[in-house]
Coordinates of C-alpha atoms and ligand atoms in Angstrom, one line a residue:
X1 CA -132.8 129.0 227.6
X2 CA -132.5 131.7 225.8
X3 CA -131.6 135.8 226.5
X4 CA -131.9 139.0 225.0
X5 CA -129.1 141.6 227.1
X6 CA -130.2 145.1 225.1
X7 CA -133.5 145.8 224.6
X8 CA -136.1 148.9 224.4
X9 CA -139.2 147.8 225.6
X10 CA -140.2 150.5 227.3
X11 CA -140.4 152.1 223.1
X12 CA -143.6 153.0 222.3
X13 CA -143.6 150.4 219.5
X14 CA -144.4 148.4 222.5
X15 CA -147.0 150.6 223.7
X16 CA -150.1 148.7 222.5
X17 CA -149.0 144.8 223.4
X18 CA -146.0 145.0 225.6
X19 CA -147.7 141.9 227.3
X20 CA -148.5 139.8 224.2
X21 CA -144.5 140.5 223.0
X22 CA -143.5 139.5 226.7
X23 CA -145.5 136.5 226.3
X24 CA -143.5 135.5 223.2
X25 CA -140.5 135.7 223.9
X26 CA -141.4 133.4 227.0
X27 CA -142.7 130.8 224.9
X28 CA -140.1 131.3 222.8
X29 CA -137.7 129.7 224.9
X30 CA -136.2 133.5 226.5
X31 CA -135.2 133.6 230.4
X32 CA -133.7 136.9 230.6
X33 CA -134.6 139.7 229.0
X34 CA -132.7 142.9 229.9
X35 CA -134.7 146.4 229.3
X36 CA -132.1 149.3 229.0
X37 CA -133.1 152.5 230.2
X38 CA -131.7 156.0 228.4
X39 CA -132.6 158.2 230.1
X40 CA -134.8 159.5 233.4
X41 CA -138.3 158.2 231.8
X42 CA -137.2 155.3 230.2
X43 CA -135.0 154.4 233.3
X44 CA -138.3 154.5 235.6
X45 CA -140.4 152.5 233.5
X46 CA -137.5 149.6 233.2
X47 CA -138.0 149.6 237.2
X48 CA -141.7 149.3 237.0
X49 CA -141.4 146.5 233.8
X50 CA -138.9 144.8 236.2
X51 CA -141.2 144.6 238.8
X52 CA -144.6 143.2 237.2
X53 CA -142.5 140.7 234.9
X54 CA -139.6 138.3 236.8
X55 CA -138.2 137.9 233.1
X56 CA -137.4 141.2 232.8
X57 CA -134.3 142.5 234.3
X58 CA -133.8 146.0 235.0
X59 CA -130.7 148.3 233.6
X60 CA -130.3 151.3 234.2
X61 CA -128.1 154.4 232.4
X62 CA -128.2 157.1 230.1
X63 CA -127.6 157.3 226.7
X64 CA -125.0 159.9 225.2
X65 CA -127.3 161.7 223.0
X66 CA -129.4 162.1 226.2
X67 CA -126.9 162.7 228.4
X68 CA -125.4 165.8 226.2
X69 CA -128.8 167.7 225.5
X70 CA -127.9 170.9 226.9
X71 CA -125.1 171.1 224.2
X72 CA -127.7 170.2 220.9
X73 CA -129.5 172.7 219.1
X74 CA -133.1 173.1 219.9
X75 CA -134.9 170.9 217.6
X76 CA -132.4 167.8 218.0
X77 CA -135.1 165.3 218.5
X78 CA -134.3 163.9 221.8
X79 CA -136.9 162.0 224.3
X80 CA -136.5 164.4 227.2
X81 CA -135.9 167.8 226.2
X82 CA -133.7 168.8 229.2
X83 CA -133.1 167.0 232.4
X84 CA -130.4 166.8 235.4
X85 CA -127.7 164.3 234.2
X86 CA -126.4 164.4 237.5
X87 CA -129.6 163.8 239.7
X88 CA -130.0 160.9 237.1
X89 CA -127.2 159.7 237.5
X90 CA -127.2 159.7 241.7
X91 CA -130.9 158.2 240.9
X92 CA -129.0 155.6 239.0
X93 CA -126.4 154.6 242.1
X94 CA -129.1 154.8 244.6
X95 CA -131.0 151.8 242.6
X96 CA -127.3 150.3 242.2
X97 CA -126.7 150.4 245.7
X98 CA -130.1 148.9 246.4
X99 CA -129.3 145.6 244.7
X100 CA -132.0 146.6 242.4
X101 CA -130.2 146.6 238.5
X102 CA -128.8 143.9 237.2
X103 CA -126.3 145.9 234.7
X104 CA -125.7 149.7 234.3
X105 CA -126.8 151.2 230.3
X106 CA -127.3 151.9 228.0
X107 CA -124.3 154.2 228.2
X108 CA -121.3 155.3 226.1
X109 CA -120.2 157.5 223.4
X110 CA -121.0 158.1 219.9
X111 CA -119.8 160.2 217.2
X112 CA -121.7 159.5 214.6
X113 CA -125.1 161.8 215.9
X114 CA -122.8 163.5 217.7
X115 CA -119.7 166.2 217.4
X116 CA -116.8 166.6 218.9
X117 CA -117.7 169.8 221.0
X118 CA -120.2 167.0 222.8
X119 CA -117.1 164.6 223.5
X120 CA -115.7 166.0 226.6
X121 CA -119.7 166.1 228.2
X122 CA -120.4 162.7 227.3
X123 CA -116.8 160.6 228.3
X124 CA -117.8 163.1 231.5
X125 CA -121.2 160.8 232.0
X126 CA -119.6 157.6 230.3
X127 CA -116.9 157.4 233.2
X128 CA -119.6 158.1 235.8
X129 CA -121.5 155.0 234.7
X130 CA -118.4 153.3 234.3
X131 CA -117.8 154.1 238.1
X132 CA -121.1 153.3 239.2
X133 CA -121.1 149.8 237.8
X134 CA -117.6 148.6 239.2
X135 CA -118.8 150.3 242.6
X136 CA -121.5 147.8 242.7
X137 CA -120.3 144.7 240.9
X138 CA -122.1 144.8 237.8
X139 CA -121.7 144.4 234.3
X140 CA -121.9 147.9 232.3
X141 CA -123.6 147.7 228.6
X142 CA -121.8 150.1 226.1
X143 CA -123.3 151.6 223.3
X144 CA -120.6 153.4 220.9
X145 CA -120.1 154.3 217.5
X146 CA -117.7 155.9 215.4
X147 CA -115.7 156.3 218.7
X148 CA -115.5 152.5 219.8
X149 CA -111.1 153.1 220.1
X150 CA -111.8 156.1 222.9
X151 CA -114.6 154.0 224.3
X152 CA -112.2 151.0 225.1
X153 CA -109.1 153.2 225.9
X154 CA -111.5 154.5 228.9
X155 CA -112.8 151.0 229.4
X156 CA -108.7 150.2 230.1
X157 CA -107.7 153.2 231.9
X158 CA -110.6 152.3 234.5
X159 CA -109.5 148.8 234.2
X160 CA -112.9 147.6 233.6
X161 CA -114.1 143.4 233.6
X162 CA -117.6 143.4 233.3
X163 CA -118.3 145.2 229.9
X164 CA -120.5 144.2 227.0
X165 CA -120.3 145.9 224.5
X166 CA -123.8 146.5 222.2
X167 CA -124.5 146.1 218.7
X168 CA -120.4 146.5 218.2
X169 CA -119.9 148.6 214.8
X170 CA -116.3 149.0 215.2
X171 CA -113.3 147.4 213.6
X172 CA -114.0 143.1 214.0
X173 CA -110.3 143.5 214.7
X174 CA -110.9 144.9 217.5
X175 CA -113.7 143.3 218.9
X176 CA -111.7 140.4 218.6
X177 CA -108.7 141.6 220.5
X178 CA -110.8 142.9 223.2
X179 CA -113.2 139.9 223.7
X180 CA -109.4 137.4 224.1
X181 CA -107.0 140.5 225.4
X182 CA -109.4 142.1 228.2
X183 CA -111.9 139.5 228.2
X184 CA -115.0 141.4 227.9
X185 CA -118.4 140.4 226.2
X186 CA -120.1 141.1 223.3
X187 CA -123.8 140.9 222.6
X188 CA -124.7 140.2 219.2
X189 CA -128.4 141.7 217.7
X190 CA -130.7 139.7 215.7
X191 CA -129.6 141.3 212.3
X192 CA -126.9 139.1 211.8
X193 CA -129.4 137.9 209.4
X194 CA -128.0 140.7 207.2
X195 CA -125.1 141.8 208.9
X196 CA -121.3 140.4 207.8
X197 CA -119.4 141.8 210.5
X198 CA -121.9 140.2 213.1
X199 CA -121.9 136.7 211.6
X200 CA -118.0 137.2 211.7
X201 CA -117.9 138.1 215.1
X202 CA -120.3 134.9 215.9
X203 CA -117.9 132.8 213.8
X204 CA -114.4 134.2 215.8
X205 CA -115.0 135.9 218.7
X206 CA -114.2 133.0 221.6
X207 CA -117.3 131.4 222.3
X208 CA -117.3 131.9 226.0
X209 CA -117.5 135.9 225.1
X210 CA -120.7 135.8 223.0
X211 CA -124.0 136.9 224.4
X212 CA -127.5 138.1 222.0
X213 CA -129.7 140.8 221.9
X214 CA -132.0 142.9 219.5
X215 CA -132.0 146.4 220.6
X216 CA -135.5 146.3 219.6
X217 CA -137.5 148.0 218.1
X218 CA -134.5 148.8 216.3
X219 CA -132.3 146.3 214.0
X220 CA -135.0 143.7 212.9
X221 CA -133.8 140.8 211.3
X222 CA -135.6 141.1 208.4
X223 CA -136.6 144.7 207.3
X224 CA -139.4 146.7 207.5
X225 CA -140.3 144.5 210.8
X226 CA -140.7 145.8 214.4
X227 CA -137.9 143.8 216.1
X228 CA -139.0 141.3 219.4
X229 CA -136.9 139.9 222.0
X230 CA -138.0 136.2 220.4
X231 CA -136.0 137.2 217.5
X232 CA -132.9 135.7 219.5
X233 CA -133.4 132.7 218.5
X234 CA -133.1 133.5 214.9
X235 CA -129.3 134.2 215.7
X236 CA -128.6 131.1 218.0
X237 CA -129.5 130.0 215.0
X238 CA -126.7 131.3 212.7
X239 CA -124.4 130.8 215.8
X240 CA -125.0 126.6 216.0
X241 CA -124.7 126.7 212.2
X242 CA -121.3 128.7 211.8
X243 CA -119.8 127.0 214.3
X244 CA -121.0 123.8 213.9
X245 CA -123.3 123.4 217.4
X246 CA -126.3 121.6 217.5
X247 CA -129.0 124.9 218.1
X248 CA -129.5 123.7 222.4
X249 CA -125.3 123.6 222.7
X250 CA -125.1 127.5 220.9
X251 CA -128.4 128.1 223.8
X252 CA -126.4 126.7 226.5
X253 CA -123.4 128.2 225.6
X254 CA -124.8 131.5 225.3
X255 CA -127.1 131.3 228.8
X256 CA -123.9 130.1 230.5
X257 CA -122.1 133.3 229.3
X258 CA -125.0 135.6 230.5
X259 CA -124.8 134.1 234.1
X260 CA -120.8 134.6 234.0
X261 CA -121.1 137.8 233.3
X262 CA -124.8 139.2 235.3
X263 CA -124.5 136.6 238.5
X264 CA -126.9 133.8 239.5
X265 CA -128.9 136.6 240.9
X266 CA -130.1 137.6 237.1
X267 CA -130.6 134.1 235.9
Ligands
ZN301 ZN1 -130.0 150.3 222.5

């Protein structure tokens, strides 16, 4: 059993043979494959991917580029020009409150697109999310970059369980410390292929704290290539050999830390 916890399928990479790649990754072993939404039409078409396939579960949030629009210049290539954060983000708590999402993100903050006269907007949106998730008992799915020590510090503050943090690019030092300290989860993408810090963190980080993902379209694990959920297998792979699993005790290992962390319900 196999899962993918950050993906885009709702990309238009995906737009000619969504149902062929969906199709994969089910033969390819996946159970769970959680679509991310970023922003209000992205968010609505995870719900509608949610509801014609049971192997896709629905999350919902809004990504801090997106969320901080009104502050970017013009031609900042965003996927919505301008929308209202906060209907989105009552949209998003409605669906929440519904029992209808099985995690809250993408969501987060990031200073590498990003300047600091954006921070105080997005930590604004960030700690909504936040607030959301722990109102309704789910997991929230961090994206953050350059800013992953402000990220956690809120994480704290709101004294947060259910996180997973993305495609970590921060210190391994850290990831380490907050997967044993605080206990949260990490989701590892499919370019560990090429990646050092990742195959580190699948080497170290405890292994009831690992989960995988792709992000795809984005980070393929070899380049040039249109990432797929399938490709999680690929870094099961790397896990069972680093740590010396056999490849179905690295699956297990992993699907049993998805369920800890989404519920039965999700499985
Ligand atoms: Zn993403």
């Amino acid at each position: 059993m196999l899962v993918d916890v950050h993906t885009h399928l709702t990309h238009d990479a995906f737009s000619i043979d969504l149902d062929a790649v969906i199709k994969q990754a089910e033969a390819a072993g996946l159970r769970a494959i959680v679509v991310n939404g970023l922003e209000p039409k992205s968010n609505r078409e995870v719900l509608a991917l949610a509801a014609a396939h049971p192997v896709i579960k629905p999350a919902l949030g809004i990504y801090p580029v997106e969320a901080v629009g009104h502050l970017l210049p013009a031609d900042f290539a965003l996927t919505v020009k301008r929308f209202d954060v906060d209907a989105e983000l009552e949209f998003i708590a409605e669906q929440a409150s519904l029992g209808r999402l099985a995690a809250i993100g993408e969501c987060g903050l990031d200073g590498y697109w990003l300047g600091e006269e954006t921070f105080a907007a997005q930590e604004r949106v960030f700690v909504r999310c936040i607030q959301i998730a722990m109102a309704n008992d789910l997991p929230v799915i961090i994206h953050t970059r350059k800013l992953e020590q402000r990220a956690v510090d809120i994480l704290r503050e709101h004294r947060v369980t259910k996180v997973d943090f993305h495609c970590f690019g921060g210190k391994t030092k850290l990831a380490q410390e907050c997967a044993e300290r605080d206990r949260w989860w990490f989701s590892i993408p499919a370019n560990a292929t090429v990646n050092e810090a990742f195959r580190k963190m699948l080497q170290n980080l405890p292994g009831d704290r690992i989960l995988t993902e792709t992000d795809a379209p984005y980070l393929p694990p070899r380049k040039g290539e249109r990432n797929e959920p399938a490709n999680v297998a690929g870094t099961i792979a790397i896990l069972a050999q680093l740590r010396g699993w056999t490849d179905a005790e690295a699956r297990a290992r992993v699907w049993a830390n998805y369920v800890a962390l989404f519920g039965e319900k999700w499985a």
